[in-house]
XYZ file of C-alpha atoms in Angstrom:
611
model
C 96.402 73.479 57.319
C 97.106 75.794 54.929
C 96.222 74.566 51.113
C 99.140 75.454 48.306
C 97.103 77.191 46.781
C 96.654 79.193 49.486
C 100.182 79.386 49.983
C 101.368 80.885 46.397
C 98.090 83.222 46.173
C 99.888 84.288 49.211
C 103.111 84.817 46.750
C 102.560 86.058 44.406
C 99.949 88.990 45.192
C 103.757 90.239 47.808
C 105.746 93.019 46.245
C 109.198 91.468 47.790
C 110.719 95.378 47.263
C 107.492 96.934 49.300
C 107.650 94.158 51.718
C 111.571 95.025 52.752
C 111.808 98.602 51.681
C 109.467 99.019 54.937
C 111.905 98.592 57.137
C 115.730 99.031 55.219
C 116.279 102.193 53.141
C 117.031 100.720 49.298
C 118.414 101.747 45.722
C 118.413 99.956 42.671
C 121.164 98.979 41.429
C 120.236 97.374 37.727
C 117.056 95.135 37.731
C 118.235 94.548 42.137
C 117.573 96.600 45.196
C 120.421 97.004 47.640
C 121.108 98.219 51.390
C 121.910 97.649 54.712
C 120.912 94.343 55.926
C 117.976 94.122 59.505
C 119.969 91.532 60.292
C 122.677 92.725 61.192
C 124.938 95.366 61.780
C 126.845 96.536 58.765
C 128.305 100.391 56.636
C 128.031 98.993 53.453
C 125.720 97.472 52.035
C 125.850 93.764 51.493
C 121.665 92.529 51.464
C 119.983 92.720 48.254
C 116.511 91.971 46.847
C 116.113 90.955 43.566
C 112.193 91.101 42.236
C 111.784 89.451 39.392
C 112.578 85.829 41.204
C 111.034 86.819 44.596
C 114.535 86.288 46.252
C 116.654 88.228 48.805
C 120.075 88.302 50.116
C 122.354 89.079 52.743
C 125.992 88.705 51.259
C 127.593 89.677 54.527
C 126.271 87.349 57.366
C 124.043 84.508 54.558
C 120.502 84.576 55.362
C 118.557 84.422 52.932
C 115.538 83.216 51.509
C 111.947 84.097 50.084
C 109.093 87.104 50.896
C 108.521 83.635 54.019
C 111.768 83.206 54.791
C 112.032 86.811 55.324
C 109.195 87.446 56.891
C 110.090 84.027 59.446
C 113.401 86.961 59.941
C 112.177 89.998 60.483
C 108.727 88.885 62.653
C 110.954 86.190 64.528
C 107.437 83.990 63.653
C 107.210 80.530 62.580
C 105.921 79.245 58.593
C 102.656 78.589 58.695
C 102.657 81.938 60.877
C 103.986 84.083 58.160
C 101.762 82.983 55.437
C 98.989 84.701 57.372
C 100.782 87.526 58.115
C 101.876 87.980 54.076
C 97.788 86.859 53.294
C 96.795 89.343 56.093
C 98.626 91.984 54.643
C 97.547 91.391 50.649
C 93.752 91.469 52.013
C 93.500 87.680 51.831
C 91.179 85.407 52.813
C 92.472 81.366 54.094
C 90.690 78.969 53.286
C 91.271 77.623 57.068
C 89.825 81.009 57.408
C 86.434 80.471 55.453
C 86.569 76.925 56.421
C 86.322 78.390 60.823
C 82.791 80.090 60.771
C 79.898 80.993 58.803
C 80.490 83.176 56.343
C 79.842 87.204 56.529
C 81.974 90.359 55.866
C 85.017 90.129 53.868
C 87.696 90.866 56.343
C 89.567 93.717 54.088
C 85.991 94.875 53.670
C 85.701 95.574 58.013
C 89.743 97.391 57.963
C 89.014 99.523 55.690
C 85.052 101.260 57.359
C 87.817 101.405 59.995
C 91.047 103.369 58.630
C 87.303 105.498 56.902
C 86.062 105.225 60.540
C 89.278 106.582 62.347
C 89.006 109.932 59.936
C 86.422 110.545 60.448
C 87.196 111.006 64.265
C 90.212 112.550 63.231
C 88.211 115.021 61.254
C 85.102 116.182 63.415
C 88.667 116.192 66.766
C 90.300 118.767 63.962
C 87.446 120.554 62.758
C 84.300 119.782 65.370
C 83.096 123.353 65.831
C 80.636 121.870 69.054
C 80.880 121.692 72.220
C 81.513 117.851 72.644
C 84.837 118.400 70.186
C 86.148 121.317 72.091
C 85.461 119.586 74.930
C 87.280 116.366 73.858
C 90.035 118.995 72.385
C 90.070 119.922 76.060
C 90.859 116.687 77.611
C 93.362 116.385 75.343
C 94.899 119.363 76.091
C 94.389 118.706 79.345
C 97.149 115.019 79.290
C 98.966 117.466 77.474
C 98.439 116.307 73.730
C 97.924 118.798 71.807
C 96.739 119.641 67.590
C 100.230 117.791 66.365
C 100.417 115.230 69.324
C 96.951 114.140 68.198
C 97.629 114.409 64.855
C 100.346 112.061 65.030
C 98.477 109.463 67.074
C 95.582 110.104 65.219
C 93.132 110.389 68.227
C 89.812 111.707 67.359
C 85.786 112.914 68.881
C 83.634 110.353 67.721
C 79.745 113.387 68.127
C 77.683 110.397 68.636
C 73.792 111.276 66.620
C 74.116 108.708 63.621
C 76.960 110.895 61.725
C 79.279 108.064 62.182
C 76.568 105.557 59.894
C 75.518 108.257 57.714
C 79.209 108.942 56.165
C 80.108 105.290 56.253
C 76.923 104.798 54.462
C 78.400 107.103 51.534
C 81.696 106.046 50.986
C 79.541 102.799 49.925
C 80.094 99.974 52.980
C 76.748 98.152 54.237
C 75.299 97.481 57.066
C 76.527 94.533 57.643
C 80.018 95.820 57.064
C 79.280 98.744 59.603
C 77.958 96.307 62.570
C 80.785 92.925 61.459
C 82.738 96.016 62.315
C 81.165 97.005 66.135
C 81.703 100.697 64.853
C 77.801 100.808 65.521
C 74.335 99.016 66.905
C 71.478 97.827 65.936
C 68.358 99.544 67.856
C 65.240 98.553 66.309
C 66.206 97.875 63.312
C 67.718 101.123 63.097
C 71.662 101.700 63.038
C 73.322 104.077 65.708
C 76.963 104.648 66.131
C 78.949 102.970 69.248
C 80.756 105.214 69.848
C 79.500 109.269 70.973
C 80.718 112.445 72.602
C 84.052 109.947 73.108
C 87.442 110.645 72.810
C 89.059 108.253 70.536
C 91.873 105.998 70.713
C 92.595 104.403 67.198
C 94.021 100.686 67.600
C 96.177 98.936 64.996
C 97.225 95.832 63.674
C 101.251 95.241 63.241
C 100.966 96.878 59.241
C 99.347 100.116 61.209
C 96.134 99.866 60.186
C 92.730 100.411 61.980
C 91.158 97.763 63.154
C 89.123 98.494 66.441
C 88.985 101.835 68.799
C 88.829 102.928 72.433
C 86.502 105.623 72.849
C 86.856 107.881 76.285
C 83.449 109.287 77.690
C 83.390 113.245 77.922
C 82.280 114.176 80.897
C 80.467 111.950 83.712
C 79.263 108.656 81.572
C 79.170 105.072 82.389
C 81.278 103.293 81.276
C 84.511 105.825 81.409
C 86.145 103.890 78.580
C 84.660 101.362 75.883
C 86.392 99.201 73.582
C 85.813 97.689 70.313
C 84.195 94.296 70.740
C 85.253 90.893 70.006
C 85.271 91.180 66.438
C 86.742 89.728 63.139
C 89.759 92.169 63.066
C 90.022 93.132 66.560
C 91.076 90.992 69.620
C 91.553 92.115 72.830
C 94.171 89.770 74.325
C 96.238 89.381 71.438
C 96.688 92.727 70.535
C 98.317 95.786 71.864
C 97.805 99.292 71.511
C 100.783 101.354 70.120
C 102.547 97.754 69.030
C 103.141 98.552 65.280
C 104.933 101.526 66.654
C 106.933 100.395 68.901
C 107.882 96.469 67.541
C 110.958 98.372 66.249
C 111.987 99.716 69.325
C 111.225 96.931 71.577
C 113.546 94.943 68.722
C 116.522 97.182 68.973
C 116.242 97.972 72.709
C 115.684 94.543 73.675
C 112.673 95.305 75.656
C 109.762 96.003 76.507
C 107.152 97.826 78.587
C 104.113 97.227 78.757
C 101.477 99.589 80.853
C 97.384 100.029 81.833
C 96.223 103.370 79.634
C 96.565 104.747 75.825
C 97.246 108.097 77.692
C 100.658 106.415 79.499
C 101.302 105.001 76.220
C 100.641 108.343 74.093
C 103.636 110.128 76.621
C 105.555 108.017 77.528
C 106.331 107.663 73.309
C 106.473 111.617 73.358
C 108.611 111.681 76.593
C 110.850 109.140 74.161
C 110.056 105.487 75.684
C 109.150 104.362 71.561
C 109.064 100.710 73.326
C 106.208 100.929 75.193
C 102.932 99.054 74.637
C 99.160 98.857 76.976
C 96.771 95.818 76.957
C 92.936 96.508 76.184
C 91.246 97.101 78.732
C 92.199 93.287 79.805
C 94.848 91.770 81.953
C 98.114 90.950 80.379
C 97.684 87.285 78.487
C 99.919 84.378 77.260
C 99.403 85.232 73.336
C 100.498 89.224 74.250
C 103.986 87.167 75.717
C 104.375 85.491 72.839
C 103.666 88.895 70.599
C 106.378 90.730 73.009
C 108.670 87.185 73.531
C 109.201 87.312 69.470
C 110.984 90.865 70.000
C 112.585 91.540 72.871
C 114.323 89.374 75.895
C 113.049 91.550 78.378
C 109.334 91.737 79.126
C 108.772 95.588 82.393
C 104.970 95.391 83.411
C 104.641 98.704 85.276
C 101.989 98.394 86.631
C 99.831 100.916 89.134
C 99.902 100.512 92.556
C 96.671 100.342 93.706
C 94.691 96.887 94.188
C 94.334 96.605 90.546
C 97.097 96.439 89.979
C 98.823 94.162 92.224
C 95.598 92.046 91.073
C 97.260 92.077 87.253
C 100.150 91.016 89.053
C 99.945 88.108 90.067
C 97.645 86.565 87.114
C 101.322 87.605 84.746
C 102.450 85.093 87.295
C 101.036 81.659 85.387
C 103.792 82.632 82.736
C 107.451 82.793 83.892
C 107.968 79.103 82.705
C 105.336 80.014 79.015
C 108.100 82.028 78.380
C 111.933 83.204 77.652
C 111.563 86.310 78.165
C 112.418 88.089 81.548
C 109.085 89.081 83.375
C 109.883 91.901 85.496
C 108.055 94.970 87.160
C 107.371 98.224 88.285
C 105.436 99.892 90.650
C 105.836 103.736 90.538
C 106.096 105.644 94.119
C 102.947 108.680 95.154
C 99.963 106.214 93.664
C 101.194 108.042 90.086
C 100.677 106.676 86.623
C 103.345 107.112 83.417
C 101.894 109.443 83.074
C 101.431 111.662 85.641
C 105.010 110.644 86.745
C 106.509 111.878 83.504
C 104.622 115.301 83.171
C 105.587 115.121 87.192
C 109.334 113.902 87.543
C 110.167 114.156 83.392
C 112.270 111.354 81.340
C 115.459 110.889 83.604
C 113.327 109.746 87.192
C 111.449 107.424 85.271
C 114.080 105.881 83.648
C 115.993 105.054 86.753
C 112.441 104.024 88.245
C 112.615 101.038 84.998
C 116.139 100.352 86.496
C 115.277 99.343 89.747
C 112.879 96.766 87.913
C 112.574 94.071 89.757
C 111.482 90.099 88.719
C 107.454 89.458 88.744
C 107.809 86.873 90.954
C 109.971 88.857 94.310
C 107.635 91.596 93.658
C 103.629 89.868 93.596
C 105.818 87.907 97.589
C 106.438 91.161 98.130
C 102.533 92.970 98.603
C 101.494 89.626 99.229
C 103.611 89.101 102.632
C 103.311 92.532 103.172
C 100.768 92.093 106.068
C 101.499 89.777 107.394
C 103.167 89.472 110.722
C 105.830 87.161 109.576
C 107.091 87.272 113.786
C 103.955 84.843 114.553
C 104.501 81.375 113.309
C 100.702 80.699 112.855
C 100.580 83.351 110.454
C 103.168 83.142 108.888
C 102.492 78.975 108.233
C 97.927 80.782 106.833
C 100.813 82.810 104.731
C 102.205 79.039 102.832
C 98.079 78.535 101.681
C 98.533 81.580 100.615
C 101.276 81.784 98.589
C 100.864 78.185 97.969
C 97.625 79.130 96.085
C 99.098 81.667 93.926
C 102.285 80.023 92.232
C 99.614 76.957 91.301
C 100.276 77.828 88.743
C 103.977 76.752 88.149
C 103.105 73.380 90.610
C 104.411 71.108 87.345
C 107.149 73.422 86.046
C 110.898 73.927 86.095
C 110.892 76.693 88.050
C 109.036 74.848 90.572
C 112.235 74.340 93.287
C 114.405 77.866 92.721
C 110.136 79.536 93.664
C 109.155 77.153 96.702
C 113.172 77.411 98.544
C 112.084 81.936 97.868
C 108.894 81.439 99.416
C 110.207 78.692 101.746
C 113.213 81.072 102.971
C 110.579 84.108 103.214
C 108.319 82.643 105.409
C 110.636 79.907 106.814
C 109.651 77.085 106.517
C 110.238 73.638 104.898
C 110.899 72.895 101.035
C 109.175 69.924 100.933
C 105.807 71.162 102.774
C 105.526 74.244 100.060
C 106.392 72.404 97.031
C 103.685 69.268 97.834
C 101.489 72.383 99.297
C 101.214 74.247 95.855
C 100.994 70.606 94.391
C 98.169 69.796 95.582
C 94.734 71.712 97.392
C 94.830 72.842 100.234
C 93.612 69.837 102.716
C 91.132 71.296 106.154
C 92.307 69.180 108.998
C 90.100 68.151 112.085
C 90.122 69.599 115.054
C 90.756 66.681 117.121
C 93.795 65.154 114.452
C 95.412 68.659 115.690
C 96.950 67.793 119.375
C 101.049 67.128 119.256
C 101.915 65.501 122.497
C 105.474 64.726 122.293
C 108.631 64.804 124.987
C 109.258 68.200 123.845
C 105.830 69.482 125.379
C 102.167 70.372 124.757
C 102.449 73.089 121.967
C 98.947 74.420 121.390
C 99.364 78.312 121.706
C 101.271 78.135 118.353
C 97.964 78.115 116.459
C 95.776 81.269 115.555
C 92.700 82.326 116.172
C 91.089 80.747 112.864
C 94.075 79.701 111.633
C 96.758 76.392 111.121
C 96.750 74.362 114.263
C 100.012 73.414 116.351
C 100.304 69.861 114.544
C 100.071 72.404 110.919
C 102.677 75.406 112.911
C 104.911 72.319 114.026
C 104.756 70.413 110.623
C 105.560 72.992 108.688
C 108.062 75.405 110.399
C 112.417 75.020 109.067
C 114.013 72.866 110.997
C 115.902 75.597 112.268
C 113.179 77.809 112.715
C 111.188 74.629 114.625
C 114.269 73.952 116.910
C 114.870 77.723 117.760
C 111.083 78.025 118.683
C 111.604 75.089 121.352
C 114.908 77.295 122.158
C 113.384 80.226 122.933
C 110.217 78.539 124.711
C 113.185 76.735 127.026
C 114.834 79.894 127.293
C 111.347 81.331 128.714
C 110.755 78.546 131.278
C 114.532 78.716 133.293
C 113.686 83.150 133.275
C 110.213 82.714 134.956
C 111.981 80.113 137.582
C 115.144 82.502 138.096
C 113.841 86.310 137.384
C 117.265 87.715 138.848
C 119.293 85.434 137.789
C 118.429 86.685 133.739
C 117.616 90.420 133.909
C 122.383 90.010 134.418
C 122.305 88.857 130.434
C 118.910 90.999 130.005
C 121.302 93.163 127.092
C 122.072 89.490 125.206
C 118.375 88.520 125.744
C 116.779 92.077 124.422
C 119.580 91.496 121.337
C 117.574 88.596 120.103
C 115.647 88.220 116.680
C 112.830 85.771 118.578
C 110.680 82.952 115.829
C 107.333 84.171 117.620
C 106.710 87.761 118.125
C 105.273 86.813 121.695
C 108.010 85.076 123.111
C 109.523 88.507 122.615
C 107.046 90.223 124.504
C 107.404 87.792 127.631
C 111.066 88.041 127.908
C 110.991 91.633 127.485
C 107.652 92.069 130.126
C 109.201 89.558 133.117
C 113.280 91.471 132.469
C 110.935 94.999 132.745
C 109.884 93.103 136.688
C 112.692 94.480 139.863
C 114.727 92.770 140.850
C 113.788 90.588 143.467
C 110.124 90.444 141.907
C 109.017 86.384 142.541
C 108.374 83.919 139.566
C 104.688 84.304 140.624
C 104.256 87.918 140.218
C 106.822 87.839 136.984
C 104.363 84.917 135.391
C 101.885 88.065 135.772
C 103.008 90.427 134.523
C 104.057 87.803 131.679
C 100.184 87.605 131.341
C 99.873 91.059 131.039
C 101.674 91.083 127.555
C 100.619 88.336 126.920
C 97.466 86.178 127.448
C 98.905 82.881 126.396
C 101.747 83.594 128.571
C 100.826 81.128 131.404
C 100.993 77.786 128.705
C 103.819 79.489 126.830
C 105.860 79.401 130.401
C 104.765 75.716 131.211
C 105.942 74.534 127.067
C 109.974 74.558 127.951
C 112.034 72.162 129.078
C 115.639 72.220 129.815
C 118.145 70.237 128.548
C 121.717 70.870 130.660
C 123.171 68.855 132.571
C 121.773 69.664 136.683
C 124.382 70.000 137.815
C 125.154 73.465 135.636
C 125.476 76.663 137.882
C 122.443 79.227 137.251
C 123.547 81.441 135.477
C 125.457 78.362 132.950
C 122.450 76.796 132.403
C 120.586 80.581 131.594
C 123.996 80.989 129.250
C 122.982 78.165 127.604
C 119.206 78.563 126.495
C 120.488 82.045 125.327
C 123.457 80.829 123.376
C 120.767 77.834 122.111
C 118.501 81.041 120.899
C 121.245 83.110 118.757
C 122.800 79.944 117.166
C 118.989 78.779 115.809
C 118.597 82.688 115.595
C 121.505 82.733 113.283
C 121.304 80.616 110.699
C 117.602 81.696 110.586
C 119.310 85.416 109.538
C 121.274 83.379 106.888
C 118.974 81.987 105.346
C 116.411 85.289 105.021
C 119.874 87.083 103.736
C 120.559 84.010 100.577
C 116.703 84.527 100.833
C 116.739 87.761 100.160
C 120.521 87.586 97.865
C 117.758 85.629 94.931
C 116.309 88.125 94.400
C 116.814 91.857 92.900
C 119.107 93.264 94.250
C 121.795 96.144 93.788
C 125.608 95.510 93.682
C 126.435 98.207 97.328
C 123.670 95.695 98.959
C 125.439 92.616 98.012
C 128.187 93.446 99.445
C 126.273 94.295 102.729
C 124.520 91.291 102.678
C 127.325 88.873 101.875
C 129.773 90.669 105.083
C 125.848 90.185 107.405
C 126.219 86.314 106.622
C 130.176 85.925 107.235
C 129.884 87.049 109.804
C 126.111 85.421 110.922
C 128.082 82.367 109.418
C 131.386 83.166 111.791
C 129.286 83.128 115.476
C 127.211 79.922 115.551
C 130.047 78.549 113.955
C 131.721 79.559 117.418
C 127.947 79.101 119.255
C 127.810 75.654 118.417
C 130.981 74.766 119.397
C 130.415 76.258 122.804
C 126.622 74.592 123.500
C 128.553 71.273 122.016
C 131.371 71.901 124.595
C 129.089 72.509 127.837
C 125.875 70.040 127.145
């Protein structure tokens, strides 16, 4: 808890004119200062600051208050955090910080040491004459960072060999301060530079002060990137590279773009994308999301297209219900990183990519399901466990219903089962519990190798998928019994959308046999296409009236499969519409859904009359 004494210390240490002047152009009128309000758009100044009493007021929008109220509104902070913000700005150590642990070097001294190190590294890059400095300049130039860019971003070079330790010692910084700032390491009682032979990227806090570094090795050394360790000034889970430069643009555009590398941030800023930040060698964290949400209602994660990028996207899903911001995702084509993309294709192409950003959960589900054979019921049910594990962090979220429905529609399973899987840990089913015997046939052939059992598959599939699967088996059984009758409907059968891809392979194999082929030989042909064909063909049970002709029975069976297929396709379109869809595609999907619903209604009436 922050004491009243500390609160007043912070108030007295804060110059309200200087604070407001960081973002507002103020002009003095008598004893007061006037400018345009930073909190609403206006052409004539109605915002004034009174340094005598430390208050501010806007006569346009009515906002006003003291230094804490100003910071709360400008930085979107609560009251205690506004005090901490100003205390940090003024270099004041609060009592709550002193009570947090053993006292070491003061935080403001560490910041001063880091700022001095930043100057030293920058000077070494600009004026260093050794091979290392030349190599660092060459590396940065190869990334498109000439001397002007290096100067704007305070980039530097760490020569090592104790050069920085010697420089900081001459500037009056003590051994403990240099170690606490993680600018050196202790080697047998001797201080050695923490960074050496590296291009240096300074990391700043919200006020623009250096709090740490990222160093990129020059040559083949390891690790490729070396970051400052956790210190009292630097926390990689809370800080973002270039946030101090990007926050105003993020607020103005109401959009934050998060990338993975320092050079990506610099390249995009230089190309005009000034609302870009980067994580610091870690995945996006909840603190990062909270920080960005203070300034923006949209966060776009621009991940690399590799496995690491996929893992980063999946990790970020857990924050969907912890922020009011929309979490979107962009993956650049051709395995290009943002810096490479903007250099090769330009800012307009990158703007187009950002415009196509999709909801994070859609991206993750698409990537996870891209390797799943959705035509196989067993694989779809197996994938449900994977999806449930992925969405488990959201099991207590109000978003659960929405995401469970989306997954269920994509996989053709029940929503209730999907929610149950997400909420509960998967329970292994013993082999002797998996047999299902019912009036509708033995369907143990549904089981995938080392995958879900028949009972699990049937119990998990959606009602339409389950009904169509049984209709498919009825149709296949009828085709095996009367193959010549089936050939007259070959065009309709070939156009069907099947639940189980094995059923389609069996159907096509039987249709490919010549006229007059015996049922035995037809089954043999089906077995060559699918080794489980004999078992599958034995599970169908016809439910049409015996007095119907073979042709009418075949039509009835095909109509049944098509009816459920239409319903499944409507569900799939509904799931697609819940994701990110362009207007032209949306109109086309609506037309498809309307046609399918019309066809399903006609088939249902026809089947009812025949049955």
